[in-house]
Amino acid sequence: MTPPSVAVLAADALPVTDVEAARSRRRRRTGAMLALALGGFGIGTTEFVSMGLLPEMAGSMAVSEPTAGHVISAYALGVVVGAPVIAALAARVPRRLLLLALMVAFTAGNLGTVFAPSFNELMASRFVAGLPHGAYFGVAALVAAHLAEPGKRARSVALVMMGLSVANVLGVPAATWMGQAVGWRSAFAVVAVIGALTVAALAVWLPRLDALPTTDTRTELGAFRRPQVLLTLLVGMVGFGGMFAVYTYIATTLTDVTGLSKAAVPLGLAIYGLGMVVGNYVGGWLADRMLVRGLFVAMTAVAVVLAGFVVAAHHPVSALITVFLIAAAGSSIVPGLQTRLMDVAADAQTLAASLNHAAFNFANALGAALGGAVISAGLGYTAPAAVGAGLAVAGLVVLSVSVALDKRARPSEIASPAGVSIDAR
C-alpha cells in the first residue's frame, strides 16, 4: 500500500504539472503573438513613414509632393499584387516557413529603398517592399486565430494587427523624426533592422503549426468565386480609402492648414497612431460580440469624423482630436473585416485573409490618388477629407448590399470553416 503522505504528494503533483504546462503553452502563445506583432510593427512603420517624410522625399528626388505621393501608391499596389499571387502560389508551403520567408523578402525590399539612386528605382523598391505585406498579415491572422483561446478569435487577430497600430504611435513618429534630422533613407534602414529582428523572433517563438493545414492553388483561388468574399473586400477597398486620403497628406495639412510647426508633425502622427491602437482594440472587442453591426458602427463613425475634419483642420486642438478619431474609427474596421473574410472564405482562408490587406492597400492607393487629385485641382488640403467621407458612405452602401444578400442566402451557403452558420448580427 502506498503511504498516505506519498499518495497526497502524487495527487498534488499532477495539478502542479498541469498548471506549469498550461503556463508554458501560454508563454509560447504570447511569444508567438508578439513575434507576429513585431512583423506588423515593421510593416506599419515602412507603410506609413513615407507619408510623414513625403516633403523630404520629394525634395531629395526633385519632384513635386503629389508626384512623390506615387511612392505610397507603388507600395500599396505591391501589396495588391503580392497578396493574391503569394497566397495562391505558396498555398502548399508550411505556414511557419512561409512567414519566415515573407519577412526575409520584406527586409530585402526595404534595403532596396535605402539605396535607391533615383525616383524610378525608389518607386520600384517600394513596390517590391509591398509584395510580402498582404500575405504576411493574412497568414499571421490565420495563425493567430489558430492559436487563440476559445471566444477570443477576433481579439487574437487584433493583437497581431496591434503591431501595425503601435507602429503609428512609436515607429512612425520616431522614424519620421530621424528621417527629418538625418535623412529620409535612415528611416527605412531602421525598418530593415526591425525586419531582421522579426525573422529571429519568429524562428524562436513560432511553433511548427503542423495542425494548421495547407491547401493548394486551385482551392485558394476558389475565394474569387464567393460573392461574400468579393463584397467584403470591396467594403475595405472603398470604405477604407477615406482614411488614407487624409493621412497621405497629413504632414502638409497640419503645417499649412492647421498652423503647426514642422517639428510638431511627429506629435500629430503619434496621436494618429494612438487612435489606431484604441480603434484596433475596440474593433476586436466589437467583432467578437456583434460582427456585422460593429462594422456598420465603425464605418458610420469614419464618415462622420472625416466630414468633420474639413472644418476641424483649421484649429490645432480640434485638428489633433479629429486626427485621433479618424484613426480610431478607421482601425476599428480592420479586425471585423478580417474575421468576416475568414468566415465566408470556407477552405480558401489564406487567400481571402491576404486579400483583406490587398483591399486596404488598394484603398491606400485610391485615397492617395484621389487626395492628390483634389489638391492638384486647387481645392486645398482639406478637400481629401471631404472625398474620404464620400468613400466611407460608399463603403456603407456595399456593406448593406452584402448583408442583404447574406440574409437571403441559405445558411449552408454561407457557412464558417467549422460548418457553423455565420452570425450576421
Short mmCIF file of C-alpha atoms in Angstrom, two decimals:
data_model
loop_
_atom_site.label_atom_id
_atom_site.label_comp_id
_atom_site.label_asym_id
_atom_site.label_seq_id
_atom_site.Cartn_x
_atom_site.Cartn_y
_atom_site.Cartn_z
CA MET A 1 0.00 0.00 0.00
CA THR A 2 1.23 3.46 -0.83
CA PRO A 3 1.83 5.57 2.30
CA PRO A 4 -0.76 8.35 2.69
CA SER A 5 1.89 11.05 2.55
CA VAL A 6 3.16 9.75 -0.81
CA ALA A 7 -0.39 9.49 -2.16
CA VAL A 8 -1.06 13.09 -1.19
CA LEU A 9 2.15 14.24 -2.84
CA ALA A 10 1.31 12.33 -6.03
CA ALA A 11 -2.17 13.84 -6.09
CA ASP A 12 -0.77 17.31 -5.56
CA ALA A 13 1.94 16.85 -8.21
CA LEU A 14 -0.45 16.34 -11.14
CA PRO A 15 -2.28 19.66 -10.87
CA VAL A 16 1.04 21.49 -10.44
CA THR A 17 2.36 19.81 -13.58
CA ASP A 18 -0.80 20.70 -15.47
CA VAL A 19 -0.57 24.31 -14.32
CA GLU A 20 3.07 24.55 -15.38
CA ALA A 21 2.27 23.01 -18.76
CA ALA A 22 -0.56 25.50 -19.23
CA ARG A 23 1.74 28.36 -18.29
CA SER A 24 4.37 27.12 -20.74
CA ARG A 25 1.80 26.96 -23.55
CA ARG A 26 0.57 30.42 -22.64
CA ARG A 27 4.11 31.83 -22.70
CA ARG A 28 4.76 30.19 -26.06
CA ARG A 29 1.50 31.55 -27.43
CA THR A 30 2.27 35.03 -26.12
CA GLY A 31 5.78 34.91 -27.59
CA ALA A 32 4.41 33.85 -30.97
CA MET A 33 1.81 36.63 -30.93
CA LEU A 34 4.43 39.23 -30.03
CA ALA A 35 6.75 37.98 -32.78
CA LEU A 36 3.93 38.25 -35.31
CA ALA A 37 3.06 41.71 -33.98
CA LEU A 38 6.72 42.79 -34.32
CA GLY A 39 6.49 42.00 -38.02
CA GLY A 40 3.34 44.11 -38.16
CA PHE A 41 5.24 46.88 -36.39
CA GLY A 42 7.91 46.88 -39.09
CA ILE A 43 5.35 46.74 -41.89
CA GLY A 44 3.30 49.55 -40.34
CA THR A 45 6.38 51.72 -39.94
CA THR A 46 7.52 51.35 -43.54
CA GLU A 47 3.99 51.82 -44.90
CA PHE A 48 3.14 55.00 -43.03
CA VAL A 49 6.51 56.72 -42.53
CA SER A 50 6.52 57.64 -46.23
CA MET A 51 3.54 59.90 -45.57
CA GLY A 52 5.33 61.83 -42.83
CA LEU A 53 8.51 62.12 -44.91
CA LEU A 54 6.83 62.94 -48.21
CA PRO A 55 8.16 66.54 -48.36
CA GLU A 56 11.73 65.31 -47.71
CA MET A 57 11.46 62.56 -50.30
CA ALA A 58 10.03 64.99 -52.85
CA GLY A 59 12.87 67.47 -52.28
CA SER A 60 15.56 64.78 -52.44
CA MET A 61 14.22 63.34 -55.68
CA ALA A 62 13.41 66.77 -57.22
CA VAL A 63 9.71 66.01 -57.79
CA SER A 64 6.50 67.67 -56.57
CA GLU A 65 4.80 66.40 -53.42
CA PRO A 66 1.79 64.96 -55.31
CA THR A 67 4.25 63.15 -57.59
CA ALA A 68 6.19 61.90 -54.58
CA GLY A 69 2.88 60.54 -53.29
CA HIS A 70 3.15 57.93 -56.04
CA VAL A 71 5.70 56.04 -53.90
CA ILE A 72 2.85 55.41 -51.47
CA SER A 73 0.69 54.15 -54.29
CA ALA A 74 3.57 51.97 -55.53
CA TYR A 75 3.88 50.27 -52.15
CA ALA A 76 0.12 49.81 -51.95
CA LEU A 77 -0.01 48.31 -55.44
CA GLY A 78 2.79 45.94 -54.44
CA VAL A 79 0.52 44.70 -51.67
CA VAL A 80 -2.42 44.39 -54.06
CA VAL A 81 -0.34 42.28 -56.47
CA GLY A 82 1.63 40.32 -53.89
CA ALA A 83 -1.24 39.24 -51.64
CA PRO A 84 -3.16 37.03 -54.12
CA VAL A 85 -0.10 35.84 -56.06
CA ILE A 86 1.89 34.75 -52.99
CA ALA A 87 -1.13 33.30 -51.18
CA ALA A 88 -2.08 31.20 -54.21
CA LEU A 89 1.39 30.07 -55.29
CA ALA A 90 2.57 29.36 -51.74
CA ALA A 91 -0.61 27.53 -50.70
CA ARG A 92 1.31 24.29 -50.02
CA VAL A 93 4.17 25.92 -48.10
CA PRO A 94 4.06 25.27 -44.32
CA ARG A 95 2.81 28.41 -42.61
CA ARG A 96 5.81 28.82 -40.32
CA LEU A 97 8.26 28.65 -43.21
CA LEU A 98 6.09 30.98 -45.29
CA LEU A 99 6.03 33.65 -42.57
CA LEU A 100 9.83 33.50 -42.23
CA ALA A 101 10.30 33.77 -46.00
CA LEU A 102 7.92 36.72 -46.24
CA MET A 103 9.82 38.61 -43.54
CA VAL A 104 13.14 37.98 -45.27
CA ALA A 105 11.69 39.36 -48.51
CA PHE A 106 10.26 42.37 -46.67
CA THR A 107 13.67 43.15 -45.16
CA ALA A 108 15.37 42.91 -48.55
CA GLY A 109 12.80 45.21 -50.15
CA ASN A 110 13.37 47.92 -47.58
CA LEU A 111 17.12 47.70 -48.04
CA GLY A 112 16.44 48.41 -51.70
CA THR A 113 14.64 51.61 -50.68
CA VAL A 114 17.61 52.71 -48.58
CA PHE A 115 19.96 52.51 -51.57
CA ALA A 116 17.58 53.63 -54.38
CA PRO A 117 19.59 56.09 -56.54
CA SER A 118 16.69 57.74 -58.41
CA PHE A 119 12.93 58.23 -58.25
CA ASN A 120 12.24 55.36 -60.65
CA GLU A 121 14.33 52.97 -58.57
CA LEU A 122 12.63 54.30 -55.45
CA MET A 123 9.22 53.53 -56.95
CA ALA A 124 10.37 50.03 -57.89
CA SER A 125 11.81 49.32 -54.45
CA ARG A 126 8.61 50.43 -52.71
CA PHE A 127 6.60 48.13 -54.98
CA VAL A 128 8.90 45.21 -54.10
CA ALA A 129 8.78 46.03 -50.39
CA GLY A 130 4.98 45.92 -50.54
CA LEU A 131 4.77 42.47 -52.13
CA PRO A 132 5.01 40.42 -48.86
CA HIS A 133 2.75 42.75 -46.87
CA GLY A 134 -0.70 41.29 -47.55
CA ALA A 135 0.39 37.66 -47.48
CA TYR A 136 2.23 38.19 -44.17
CA PHE A 137 -0.77 39.73 -42.44
CA GLY A 138 -3.12 37.19 -43.98
CA VAL A 139 -1.13 34.19 -42.80
CA ALA A 140 -0.39 35.85 -39.45
CA ALA A 141 -4.13 36.38 -38.89
CA LEU A 142 -4.84 32.70 -39.60
CA VAL A 143 -2.06 31.66 -37.23
CA ALA A 144 -3.39 33.99 -34.52
CA ALA A 145 -6.91 32.59 -34.90
CA HIS A 146 -5.49 29.06 -34.80
CA LEU A 147 -3.58 29.75 -31.57
CA ALA A 148 -6.40 31.76 -29.94
CA GLU A 149 -8.22 30.77 -26.79
CA PRO A 150 -11.94 29.96 -27.19
CA GLY A 151 -14.11 33.03 -27.77
CA LYS A 152 -11.12 35.31 -28.44
CA ARG A 153 -10.51 34.75 -32.14
CA ALA A 154 -11.05 38.34 -33.30
CA ARG A 155 -9.12 39.72 -30.33
CA SER A 156 -6.17 37.46 -31.17
CA VAL A 157 -6.26 38.73 -34.74
CA ALA A 158 -6.43 42.27 -33.37
CA LEU A 159 -3.38 41.58 -31.19
CA VAL A 160 -1.34 40.70 -34.28
CA MET A 161 -2.65 43.82 -36.01
CA MET A 162 -1.73 45.81 -32.91
CA GLY A 163 1.85 45.88 -34.18
CA LEU A 164 0.58 47.90 -37.14
CA SER A 165 -1.17 50.29 -34.78
CA VAL A 166 1.72 50.64 -32.33
CA ALA A 167 3.95 51.45 -35.29
CA ASN A 168 1.97 54.64 -35.69
CA VAL A 169 2.48 55.58 -32.03
CA LEU A 170 6.19 54.78 -31.78
CA GLY A 171 7.72 53.60 -35.04
CA VAL A 172 6.37 56.19 -37.45
CA PRO A 173 6.94 59.30 -35.28
CA ALA A 174 10.45 58.13 -34.32
CA ALA A 175 11.34 57.21 -37.90
CA THR A 176 9.85 60.49 -39.16
CA TRP A 177 11.91 62.47 -36.67
CA MET A 178 15.03 60.54 -37.66
CA GLY A 179 14.24 61.00 -41.35
CA GLN A 180 13.84 64.74 -40.92
CA ALA A 181 17.00 65.05 -38.82
CA VAL A 182 19.37 62.63 -40.59
CA GLY A 183 17.77 61.95 -43.96
CA TRP A 184 14.71 60.00 -45.05
CA ARG A 185 16.76 56.93 -46.03
CA SER A 186 17.69 56.34 -42.39
CA ALA A 187 14.04 55.65 -41.57
CA PHE A 188 13.94 52.71 -43.98
CA ALA A 189 17.27 51.43 -42.68
CA VAL A 190 15.64 51.15 -39.25
CA VAL A 191 12.74 49.24 -40.82
CA ALA A 192 15.20 46.75 -42.33
CA VAL A 193 16.66 46.15 -38.86
CA ILE A 194 13.16 45.55 -37.47
CA GLY A 195 12.56 43.04 -40.26
CA ALA A 196 15.73 41.14 -39.36
CA LEU A 197 14.73 41.08 -35.66
CA THR A 198 11.31 39.73 -36.64
CA VAL A 199 12.88 36.87 -38.55
CA ALA A 200 14.85 35.93 -35.43
CA ALA A 201 11.80 36.25 -33.14
CA LEU A 202 9.62 34.09 -35.40
CA ALA A 203 12.34 31.44 -35.58
CA VAL A 204 12.48 31.26 -31.77
CA TRP A 205 8.81 31.58 -30.74
CA LEU A 206 6.60 30.39 -33.56
CA PRO A 207 5.58 26.73 -33.16
CA ARG A 208 5.63 24.24 -36.04
CA LEU A 209 1.89 24.73 -36.73
CA ASP A 210 1.51 21.18 -38.02
CA ALA A 211 -2.20 21.25 -37.16
CA LEU A 212 -2.76 24.28 -39.42
CA PRO A 213 -3.44 22.71 -42.82
CA THR A 214 -2.04 23.88 -46.11
CA THR A 215 -4.18 23.85 -49.26
CA ASP A 216 -3.44 24.17 -52.96
CA THR A 217 -3.59 26.92 -55.56
CA ARG A 218 -6.91 25.81 -57.04
CA THR A 219 -8.61 25.72 -53.64
CA GLU A 220 -7.31 29.15 -52.68
CA LEU A 221 -8.39 30.70 -55.97
CA GLY A 222 -11.90 29.48 -55.15
CA ALA A 223 -12.19 32.56 -52.93
CA PHE A 224 -12.79 34.62 -56.06
CA ARG A 225 -15.95 32.62 -56.76
CA ARG A 226 -17.58 33.56 -53.45
CA PRO A 227 -19.73 36.72 -53.69
CA GLN A 228 -19.49 37.41 -49.95
CA VAL A 229 -15.68 37.36 -50.13
CA LEU A 230 -15.70 39.84 -53.02
CA LEU A 231 -18.25 42.13 -51.35
CA THR A 232 -16.37 42.13 -48.05
CA LEU A 233 -13.17 43.02 -49.90
CA LEU A 234 -15.00 45.81 -51.72
CA VAL A 235 -16.09 47.27 -48.38
CA GLY A 236 -12.43 47.64 -47.41
CA MET A 237 -11.31 48.82 -50.85
CA VAL A 238 -13.82 51.66 -50.93
CA GLY A 239 -14.69 52.47 -47.34
CA PHE A 240 -11.12 52.49 -46.04
CA GLY A 241 -9.86 54.84 -48.75
CA GLY A 242 -11.07 57.94 -46.93
CA MET A 243 -8.70 57.32 -44.05
CA PHE A 244 -5.74 57.28 -46.43
CA ALA A 245 -6.97 60.24 -48.45
CA VAL A 246 -6.37 62.32 -45.33
CA TYR A 247 -3.35 60.55 -43.86
CA THR A 248 -1.28 60.60 -47.05
CA TYR A 249 -1.05 64.40 -46.91
CA ILE A 250 -1.31 64.81 -43.14
CA ALA A 251 2.15 66.40 -42.75
CA THR A 252 1.38 69.34 -45.03
CA THR A 253 -2.21 69.61 -43.77
CA LEU A 254 -1.02 70.03 -40.18
CA THR A 255 1.54 72.68 -41.14
CA ASP A 256 -0.20 74.65 -43.91
CA VAL A 257 -3.85 74.39 -42.77
CA THR A 258 -3.69 73.78 -39.02
CA GLY A 259 -0.70 76.04 -38.46
CA LEU A 260 1.51 73.62 -36.54
CA SER A 261 5.26 73.77 -36.88
CA LYS A 262 7.13 71.14 -38.85
CA ALA A 263 8.61 69.87 -35.60
CA ALA A 264 5.09 69.14 -34.32
CA VAL A 265 4.26 66.78 -37.21
CA PRO A 266 5.62 63.70 -35.37
CA LEU A 267 3.27 64.57 -32.48
CA GLY A 268 0.35 64.54 -34.89
CA LEU A 269 1.49 61.18 -36.24
CA ALA A 270 1.81 59.80 -32.70
CA ILE A 271 -1.75 60.93 -31.90
CA TYR A 272 -2.91 59.26 -35.09
CA GLY A 273 -1.09 56.10 -34.05
CA LEU A 274 -2.65 56.18 -30.58
CA GLY A 275 -6.05 56.37 -32.26
CA MET A 276 -5.15 53.29 -34.29
CA VAL A 277 -4.24 51.35 -31.13
CA VAL A 278 -7.54 52.26 -29.46
CA GLY A 279 -9.55 51.56 -32.61
CA ASN A 280 -7.85 48.21 -33.17
CA TYR A 281 -8.67 47.07 -29.62
CA VAL A 282 -12.27 48.28 -29.82
CA GLY A 283 -12.67 46.70 -33.25
CA GLY A 284 -11.55 43.30 -31.96
CA TRP A 285 -13.91 43.56 -28.98
CA LEU A 286 -16.81 44.50 -31.25
CA ALA A 287 -16.09 41.75 -33.76
CA ASP A 288 -16.20 39.06 -31.05
CA ARG A 289 -19.63 40.31 -29.93
CA MET A 290 -21.54 41.75 -32.90
CA LEU A 291 -19.57 41.32 -36.08
CA VAL A 292 -21.67 43.00 -38.76
CA ARG A 293 -23.37 45.58 -36.56
CA GLY A 294 -19.94 46.56 -35.31
CA LEU A 295 -18.79 47.14 -38.90
CA PHE A 296 -21.78 49.41 -39.53
CA VAL A 297 -20.97 51.42 -36.40
CA ALA A 298 -17.29 51.75 -37.36
CA MET A 299 -17.94 52.72 -40.97
CA THR A 300 -20.52 55.33 -39.97
CA ALA A 301 -18.06 56.81 -37.50
CA VAL A 302 -15.43 57.09 -40.26
CA ALA A 303 -17.80 59.04 -42.50
CA VAL A 304 -18.76 61.43 -39.70
CA VAL A 305 -15.27 62.24 -38.44
CA LEU A 306 -13.84 62.69 -41.95
CA ALA A 307 -16.58 65.17 -42.78
CA GLY A 308 -15.86 66.96 -39.52
CA PHE A 309 -12.15 67.23 -40.33
CA VAL A 310 -12.89 69.63 -43.18
CA VAL A 311 -13.73 72.23 -40.53
CA ALA A 312 -11.71 70.89 -37.58
CA ALA A 313 -8.41 71.00 -39.51
CA HIS A 314 -8.27 74.80 -39.17
CA HIS A 315 -7.56 74.80 -35.41
CA PRO A 316 -4.73 72.89 -33.70
CA VAL A 317 -6.79 71.40 -30.85
CA SER A 318 -9.77 70.33 -32.94
CA ALA A 319 -7.46 69.09 -35.71
CA LEU A 320 -5.47 66.79 -33.40
CA ILE A 321 -8.62 65.48 -31.71
CA THR A 322 -10.16 64.68 -35.07
CA VAL A 323 -6.94 63.06 -36.29
CA PHE A 324 -7.21 60.71 -33.30
CA LEU A 325 -10.86 59.96 -34.09
CA ILE A 326 -10.17 59.31 -37.79
CA ALA A 327 -7.53 56.75 -36.87
CA ALA A 328 -9.66 55.13 -34.16
CA ALA A 329 -12.75 54.82 -36.35
CA GLY A 330 -10.81 53.57 -39.37
CA SER A 331 -8.76 51.00 -37.45
CA SER A 332 -11.82 49.58 -35.71
CA ILE A 333 -12.93 48.27 -39.12
CA VAL A 334 -9.89 46.01 -39.60
CA PRO A 335 -10.48 43.13 -37.13
CA GLY A 336 -14.14 42.83 -38.15
CA LEU A 337 -13.43 42.67 -41.87
CA GLN A 338 -10.58 40.20 -41.30
CA THR A 339 -12.80 37.93 -39.19
CA ARG A 340 -15.73 38.12 -41.63
CA LEU A 341 -13.45 37.22 -44.52
CA MET A 342 -12.18 34.13 -42.71
CA ASP A 343 -15.80 33.13 -42.04
CA VAL A 344 -17.08 33.48 -45.60
CA ALA A 345 -13.97 32.05 -47.31
CA ALA A 346 -14.53 28.41 -46.21
CA ASP A 347 -11.43 26.45 -47.36
CA ALA A 348 -9.77 29.40 -49.14
CA GLN A 349 -8.88 31.29 -45.98
CA THR A 350 -5.23 32.07 -46.77
CA LEU A 351 -6.04 33.91 -49.98
CA ALA A 352 -9.10 35.64 -48.50
CA ALA A 353 -7.21 36.79 -45.40
CA SER A 354 -4.33 38.04 -47.54
CA LEU A 355 -6.67 39.83 -49.91
CA ASN A 356 -8.04 41.83 -46.98
CA HIS A 357 -4.75 43.70 -46.79
CA ALA A 358 -4.61 43.98 -50.55
CA ALA A 359 -8.02 45.64 -50.30
CA PHE A 360 -6.80 48.03 -47.63
CA ASN A 361 -3.78 48.94 -49.72
CA PHE A 362 -5.93 49.40 -52.81
CA ALA A 363 -7.81 51.82 -50.55
CA ASN A 364 -4.44 53.37 -49.71
CA ALA A 365 -3.63 53.84 -53.38
CA LEU A 366 -7.14 55.09 -54.14
CA GLY A 367 -7.14 57.52 -51.24
CA ALA A 368 -3.67 58.86 -52.05
CA ALA A 369 -4.58 59.28 -55.73
CA LEU A 370 -7.92 60.99 -55.11
CA GLY A 371 -6.44 63.15 -52.36
CA GLY A 372 -3.60 64.22 -54.65
CA ALA A 373 -6.07 64.91 -57.47
CA VAL A 374 -8.23 67.33 -55.46
CA ILE A 375 -5.14 69.05 -54.07
CA SER A 376 -3.67 69.43 -57.57
CA ALA A 377 -7.02 70.81 -58.72
CA GLY A 378 -6.55 73.67 -56.25
CA LEU A 379 -9.23 72.62 -53.75
CA GLY A 380 -6.82 72.69 -50.82
CA TYR A 381 -5.58 70.22 -48.24
CA THR A 382 -8.96 69.79 -46.53
CA ALA A 383 -10.57 68.52 -49.74
CA PRO A 384 -9.24 64.94 -49.27
CA ALA A 385 -11.31 64.67 -46.07
CA ALA A 386 -14.50 65.52 -47.97
CA VAL A 387 -13.60 62.91 -50.60
CA GLY A 388 -12.88 60.43 -47.81
CA ALA A 389 -16.28 60.94 -46.21
CA GLY A 390 -17.88 60.12 -49.56
CA LEU A 391 -15.79 56.94 -49.83
CA ALA A 392 -16.89 55.86 -46.34
CA VAL A 393 -20.55 56.32 -47.31
CA ALA A 394 -19.90 54.21 -50.43
CA GLY A 395 -18.42 51.53 -48.16
CA LEU A 396 -21.59 51.56 -46.08
CA VAL A 397 -23.65 51.01 -49.22
CA VAL A 398 -21.55 47.98 -50.21
CA LEU A 399 -21.77 46.56 -46.67
CA SER A 400 -25.55 46.96 -46.76
CA VAL A 401 -25.71 45.03 -50.05
CA SER A 402 -23.51 42.30 -48.59
CA VAL A 403 -25.72 41.90 -45.52
CA ALA A 404 -28.90 41.90 -47.61
CA LEU A 405 -27.56 39.08 -49.77
CA ASP A 406 -26.33 37.32 -46.64
CA LYS A 407 -29.84 37.24 -45.20
CA ARG A 408 -31.35 35.93 -48.42
CA ALA A 409 -28.87 33.09 -48.83
CA ARG A 410 -29.38 29.68 -47.28
CA PRO A 411 -27.27 29.09 -44.13
CA SER A 412 -25.41 26.24 -45.81
CA GLU A 413 -24.17 28.59 -48.49
CA ILE A 414 -22.53 30.93 -46.01
CA ALA A 415 -21.05 28.51 -43.54
CA SER A 416 -17.98 29.08 -41.49
CA PRO A 417 -15.00 26.72 -41.90
CA ALA A 418 -16.34 24.68 -38.97
CA GLY A 419 -19.70 24.29 -40.70
CA VAL A 420 -21.50 26.70 -38.38
CA SER A 421 -23.71 29.35 -39.94
CA ILE A 422 -22.33 32.86 -39.70
CA ASP A 423 -23.85 35.18 -37.14
CA ALA A 424 -24.57 38.36 -39.08
CA ARG A 425 -25.66 40.32 -36.06
#
